[in-house]
Amino acid sequence: MRSSPYSTNPNKGKQRAPPRKKACQNCTKSKVRCGLEKPICSRCRSKGRSCQYPPGRVAAPGIGVTGTANDAGEDYTPLLDIQGFADTAIAPETVSLIPESGPAAAFRSPRARVVTSGQTRRLGLVFKDIDLTPSLNAVDIRDRWLRPYLLPPLGRDEIPKAYHPFTLQYISVILKTYPRYMLKDGGFPPIIHHTQVNTNHMPQSLANCYSLVRMWEQAAPGSETMVMGTVEAEMERLASETMSQHDYDLLCSFQAYLVYTILMYFSPLGNVSAVTDKTMMTLMELAFRTAQNGLFCTAEITHTRPSWESWIVVSAKRRAIYTMYLLSSVYNSDRGLPNFVADEMKGVYVPESRVLWEATDRGVWEKEYDRHLLEWEDGMLEISELWRSAETRSTERRERIGKWVRGVDEFGMMLFAVCAHIHGR
C-alpha cells in the first residue's frame, strides 16, 4: 500500500519511482514517472495521448479508468495533434486545412492521436435515418438579410423588434462564450448536442471546427494572418458544399459556420472583425439548407415520441437557428439597421427541458420524453408564445411559460430573457 502523504515513515524520502521497465512508452521516452494505470496512465490521459505499454508488461493492479480512448471495442475519431494546441482535432480522411509548406506548416505534426472526453463513453448513434417534416417557409430564413433593405410584400406588415443596448450587450456576452466551450476536452456549446461530439465518428465539419476554434483562441503572436486565412478557407468550403448532402451533414456545416461567425465577430484577431454582409448571407443560406428539410419531427406533429436521433437533429437545428437570429440582431444593430420579428419562425417549438437535452442514453431519453408528452398534452410551447400578443398577460399563457421555464436549461433561459425584455411578460 502507498504511504499517506502525512506518513512519518523515515524512508519516505527514499521511495523510488516504479521500475521504468513497467512504464508506458510515452513515460519511458520522456523519462518521467508513470502512474501505471490501465488502460491509460494518468499522465497520458491528462495530455490526451494514446497510452501503450510494452508487450508482456503488466501495470499496477487495482487501478482502472473507464470510458477512455483505449477501451476495448470502442471506435474513436483519430485526430491530428497540432503542436502547441492541446486537444486539437481534425477529422479522419479529411484533406488537411494546414498547407504542406509555408508558415502554417509549423503547426503540422505527423503523429496521430485519439480524442478523449473525460469519462464520457462514445455513443453509437446513427443519424442517417431521421424522420422530419419538410418546412415550407425555409426560404424566408434565407432571405432574412434582405428585410432591413426592402419594403415588405404587399399585404404583409413588418413588426419592428426594438433592442435595448443592455439587451444587445447581454446577447453578445453570452454568444462570445459559445466557441470557448470547445477549448475544453469534451466541451460543446449549447447549439451542438453532446451526442454529435461523443460519437464513434464525429462529422468532418465539427471535427475541423474544434481544431480551428482552438487554433484561433490560442493563436501565437504573428500567426494571426495564417490562422484567419485557414478559418476563412474552411468557411468557404462549407459554403460550397452541395444541398444534396444528407440533412445531418447540412446541420453540422451550419453549426460549424455559425461558430466561426460568432468567433470572428466577438473575438476578432487583430481587433478587426472579418464578418461582413456576405458572411451573414452565407450563414442564412446554410440555415435555409437544413431548415427546408424540416424543423419538426413527424412524430412531434402527431404528439408521439420520435426517435432519439430525429429529435437530436431537429432540436439542434432549432437552437442553432435561434442563435443565428440573435447574432443577426446584434449585427444589424451595430450597423444601425432595423430588426424585425421573425414571423417565419412562428409556431416553431422552444428548446425543451434540460433533462431531455442532457440525457446520456436512449433509455433515459425515451422515459423522459414520455413524461414530456404527458406534461404538454395541450401542445408544446412555441417561440411565438413568447412574443407580444393579446394573450401575453393572460393566465393561461403565463402558466404555460412558467411550466416551461421551470425545466429549461441555460440556453432556453437566455432565449426567454431576451424575449421577455423585448416583448414583456
Tab-separated table of C-alpha atoms in Angstrom, residues 228-404:
chain	number	residue	atom	x	y	z
A	228	MET	CA	-7.590	33.737	-40.072
A	229	GLY	CA	-6.872	32.536	-43.608
A	230	THR	CA	-7.258	28.909	-42.541
A	231	VAL	CA	-10.627	29.564	-40.877
A	232	GLU	CA	-11.881	31.558	-43.858
A	233	ALA	CA	-10.837	28.747	-46.205
A	234	GLU	CA	-12.869	26.256	-44.166
A	235	MET	CA	-15.865	28.591	-44.194
A	236	GLU	CA	-15.629	28.798	-47.982
A	237	ARG	CA	-15.503	25.014	-48.162
A	238	LEU	CA	-18.653	24.721	-46.049
A	239	ALA	CA	-20.435	27.307	-48.196
A	240	SER	CA	-19.558	25.442	-51.387
A	241	GLU	CA	-20.977	22.088	-50.268
A	242	THR	CA	-23.990	20.967	-52.236
A	243	MET	CA	-27.538	20.820	-50.951
A	244	SER	CA	-27.663	17.159	-51.918
A	245	GLN	CA	-25.853	16.268	-48.698
A	246	HIS	CA	-27.690	14.375	-46.006
A	247	ASP	CA	-29.630	16.634	-43.651
A	248	TYR	CA	-27.380	15.761	-40.707
A	249	ASP	CA	-24.291	16.866	-42.638
A	250	LEU	CA	-26.061	20.083	-43.632
A	251	LEU	CA	-26.860	20.724	-39.979
A	252	CYS	CA	-23.249	20.153	-38.897
A	253	SER	CA	-21.974	22.503	-41.616
A	254	PHE	CA	-24.407	25.177	-40.465
A	255	GLN	CA	-23.391	24.719	-36.827
A	256	ALA	CA	-19.701	24.994	-37.677
A	257	TYR	CA	-20.195	28.085	-39.858
A	258	LEU	CA	-22.238	29.693	-37.073
A	259	VAL	CA	-19.477	29.031	-34.524
A	260	TYR	CA	-16.874	30.542	-36.875
A	261	THR	CA	-19.041	33.629	-37.431
A	262	ILE	CA	-19.508	34.128	-33.692
A	263	LEU	CA	-15.783	33.636	-33.132
A	264	MET	CA	-14.785	36.137	-35.805
A	265	TYR	CA	-17.356	38.715	-34.734
A	266	PHE	CA	-16.864	38.731	-30.988
A	267	SER	CA	-13.207	37.614	-30.738
A	268	PRO	CA	-11.534	39.088	-33.836
A	269	LEU	CA	-7.826	38.579	-34.380
A	270	GLY	CA	-6.057	41.907	-34.600
A	271	ASN	CA	-9.216	43.678	-33.346
A	272	VAL	CA	-10.623	43.720	-36.885
A	273	SER	CA	-13.830	41.749	-37.439
A	274	ALA	CA	-13.800	39.705	-40.626
A	275	VAL	CA	-17.591	39.273	-40.577
A	276	THR	CA	-19.254	41.025	-43.485
A	277	ASP	CA	-22.686	41.124	-45.116
A	278	LYS	CA	-21.536	38.252	-47.307
A	279	THR	CA	-20.729	36.192	-44.204
A	280	MET	CA	-24.215	36.746	-42.804
A	281	MET	CA	-25.854	35.983	-46.154
A	282	THR	CA	-23.950	32.701	-46.373
A	283	LEU	CA	-24.886	31.863	-42.798
A	284	MET	CA	-28.570	32.287	-43.618
A	285	GLU	CA	-28.167	30.245	-46.788
A	286	LEU	CA	-26.760	27.369	-44.716
A	287	ALA	CA	-29.634	27.762	-42.250
A	288	PHE	CA	-32.068	27.521	-45.157
A	289	ARG	CA	-30.459	24.353	-46.486
A	290	THR	CA	-31.031	22.452	-43.271
A	291	ALA	CA	-34.310	24.169	-42.321
A	292	GLN	CA	-36.036	23.205	-45.553
A	293	ASN	CA	-35.683	19.543	-44.643
A	294	GLY	CA	-37.720	20.179	-41.527
A	295	LEU	CA	-37.829	21.956	-38.172
A	296	PHE	CA	-40.228	19.384	-36.725
A	297	CYS	CA	-40.056	15.642	-36.302
A	298	THR	CA	-43.003	13.948	-37.954
A	299	ALA	CA	-43.824	12.362	-34.593
A	300	GLU	CA	-43.836	15.759	-32.880
A	301	ILE	CA	-46.661	16.905	-35.110
A	302	THR	CA	-48.735	13.873	-34.131
A	303	HIS	CA	-47.773	14.301	-30.468
A	304	THR	CA	-45.953	10.986	-30.278
A	305	ARG	CA	-42.379	10.097	-29.410
A	306	PRO	CA	-39.836	10.424	-32.243
A	307	SER	CA	-36.587	8.514	-32.472
A	308	TRP	CA	-33.791	9.942	-30.348
A	309	GLU	CA	-31.713	10.693	-33.443
A	310	SER	CA	-34.549	12.592	-35.129
A	311	TRP	CA	-35.163	14.656	-32.010
A	312	ILE	CA	-31.465	15.442	-31.559
A	313	VAL	CA	-31.181	16.712	-35.129
A	314	VAL	CA	-34.318	18.853	-35.050
A	315	SER	CA	-33.592	20.247	-31.573
A	316	ALA	CA	-30.044	21.207	-32.568
A	317	LYS	CA	-31.437	22.855	-35.717
A	318	ARG	CA	-33.860	24.974	-33.755
A	319	ARG	CA	-31.217	26.049	-31.240
A	320	ALA	CA	-28.735	26.957	-33.977
A	321	ILE	CA	-31.325	28.946	-35.947
A	322	TYR	CA	-32.470	30.836	-32.849
A	323	THR	CA	-28.821	31.673	-32.168
A	324	MET	CA	-28.377	32.872	-35.735
A	325	TYR	CA	-31.303	35.265	-35.286
A	326	LEU	CA	-29.802	36.654	-32.078
A	327	LEU	CA	-26.434	37.125	-33.783
A	328	SER	CA	-28.131	38.810	-36.741
A	329	SER	CA	-29.901	41.199	-34.368
A	330	VAL	CA	-26.590	42.275	-32.837
A	331	TYR	CA	-25.014	42.604	-36.287
A	332	ASN	CA	-27.870	44.758	-37.629
A	333	SER	CA	-27.984	46.940	-34.514
A	334	ASP	CA	-24.246	47.578	-34.680
A	335	ARG	CA	-24.769	48.858	-38.227
A	336	GLY	CA	-27.823	50.954	-37.483
A	337	LEU	CA	-30.157	48.600	-39.370
A	338	PRO	CA	-33.649	47.742	-38.107
A	339	ASN	CA	-34.609	44.347	-36.710
A	340	PHE	CA	-37.977	42.698	-37.192
A	341	VAL	CA	-39.861	39.880	-35.501
A	342	ALA	CA	-39.014	36.602	-37.216
A	343	ASP	CA	-42.582	35.699	-38.111
A	344	GLU	CA	-41.341	32.877	-40.361
A	345	MET	CA	-40.439	31.050	-37.113
A	346	LYS	CA	-43.951	31.356	-35.713
A	347	GLY	CA	-45.107	28.013	-34.371
A	348	VAL	CA	-41.594	26.522	-34.033
A	349	TYR	CA	-41.042	24.914	-30.648
A	350	VAL	CA	-38.823	26.451	-27.992
A	351	PRO	CA	-35.921	24.377	-26.594
A	352	GLU	CA	-37.260	21.536	-24.486
A	353	SER	CA	-36.245	20.733	-20.916
A	354	ARG	CA	-32.739	20.283	-19.624
A	355	VAL	CA	-33.299	16.599	-18.805
A	356	LEU	CA	-34.189	15.846	-22.442
A	357	TRP	CA	-31.260	17.796	-23.900
A	358	GLU	CA	-28.733	16.314	-21.460
A	359	ALA	CA	-29.991	12.695	-21.455
A	360	THR	CA	-26.998	10.389	-21.732
A	361	ASP	CA	-28.584	7.325	-23.330
A	362	ARG	CA	-31.602	6.279	-25.340
A	363	GLY	CA	-33.444	4.598	-22.476
A	364	VAL	CA	-33.224	7.664	-20.228
A	365	TRP	CA	-34.284	9.962	-23.054
A	366	GLU	CA	-37.289	7.839	-24.066
A	367	LYS	CA	-38.510	7.670	-20.473
A	368	GLU	CA	-38.187	11.440	-20.050
A	369	TYR	CA	-39.812	12.160	-23.399
A	370	ASP	CA	-42.859	10.088	-22.448
A	371	ARG	CA	-43.164	12.266	-19.342
A	372	HIS	CA	-42.713	15.321	-21.528
A	373	LEU	CA	-45.636	14.275	-23.731
A	374	LEU	CA	-47.878	13.898	-20.694
A	375	GLU	CA	-46.828	17.252	-19.287
A	376	TRP	CA	-47.519	19.031	-22.583
A	377	GLU	CA	-50.749	17.307	-23.585
A	378	ASP	CA	-52.118	20.694	-24.647
A	379	GLY	CA	-49.298	21.147	-27.177
A	380	MET	CA	-45.617	22.115	-26.968
A	381	LEU	CA	-44.701	25.708	-26.191
A	382	GLU	CA	-43.982	27.691	-29.364
A	383	ILE	CA	-41.497	30.533	-29.727
A	384	SER	CA	-44.299	32.855	-30.837
A	385	GLU	CA	-45.921	32.409	-27.417
A	386	LEU	CA	-43.000	34.433	-26.024
A	387	TRP	CA	-43.810	37.356	-28.329
A	388	ARG	CA	-46.169	40.208	-27.578
A	389	SER	CA	-49.776	39.406	-28.389
A	390	ALA	CA	-53.297	39.722	-26.991
A	391	GLU	CA	-52.591	36.644	-24.815
A	392	THR	CA	-49.289	37.921	-23.428
A	393	ARG	CA	-50.603	38.640	-19.940
A	394	SER	CA	-53.330	36.021	-19.826
A	395	THR	CA	-53.344	33.479	-17.009
A	396	GLU	CA	-53.153	30.543	-19.409
A	397	ARG	CA	-50.133	31.963	-21.256
A	398	ARG	CA	-48.327	32.776	-18.035
A	399	GLU	CA	-48.905	29.253	-16.732
A	400	ARG	CA	-47.565	27.658	-19.909
A	401	ILE	CA	-44.478	29.844	-19.929
A	402	GLY	CA	-43.900	29.258	-16.218
A	403	LYS	CA	-44.108	25.490	-16.703
A	404	TRP	CA	-41.525	25.694	-19.474
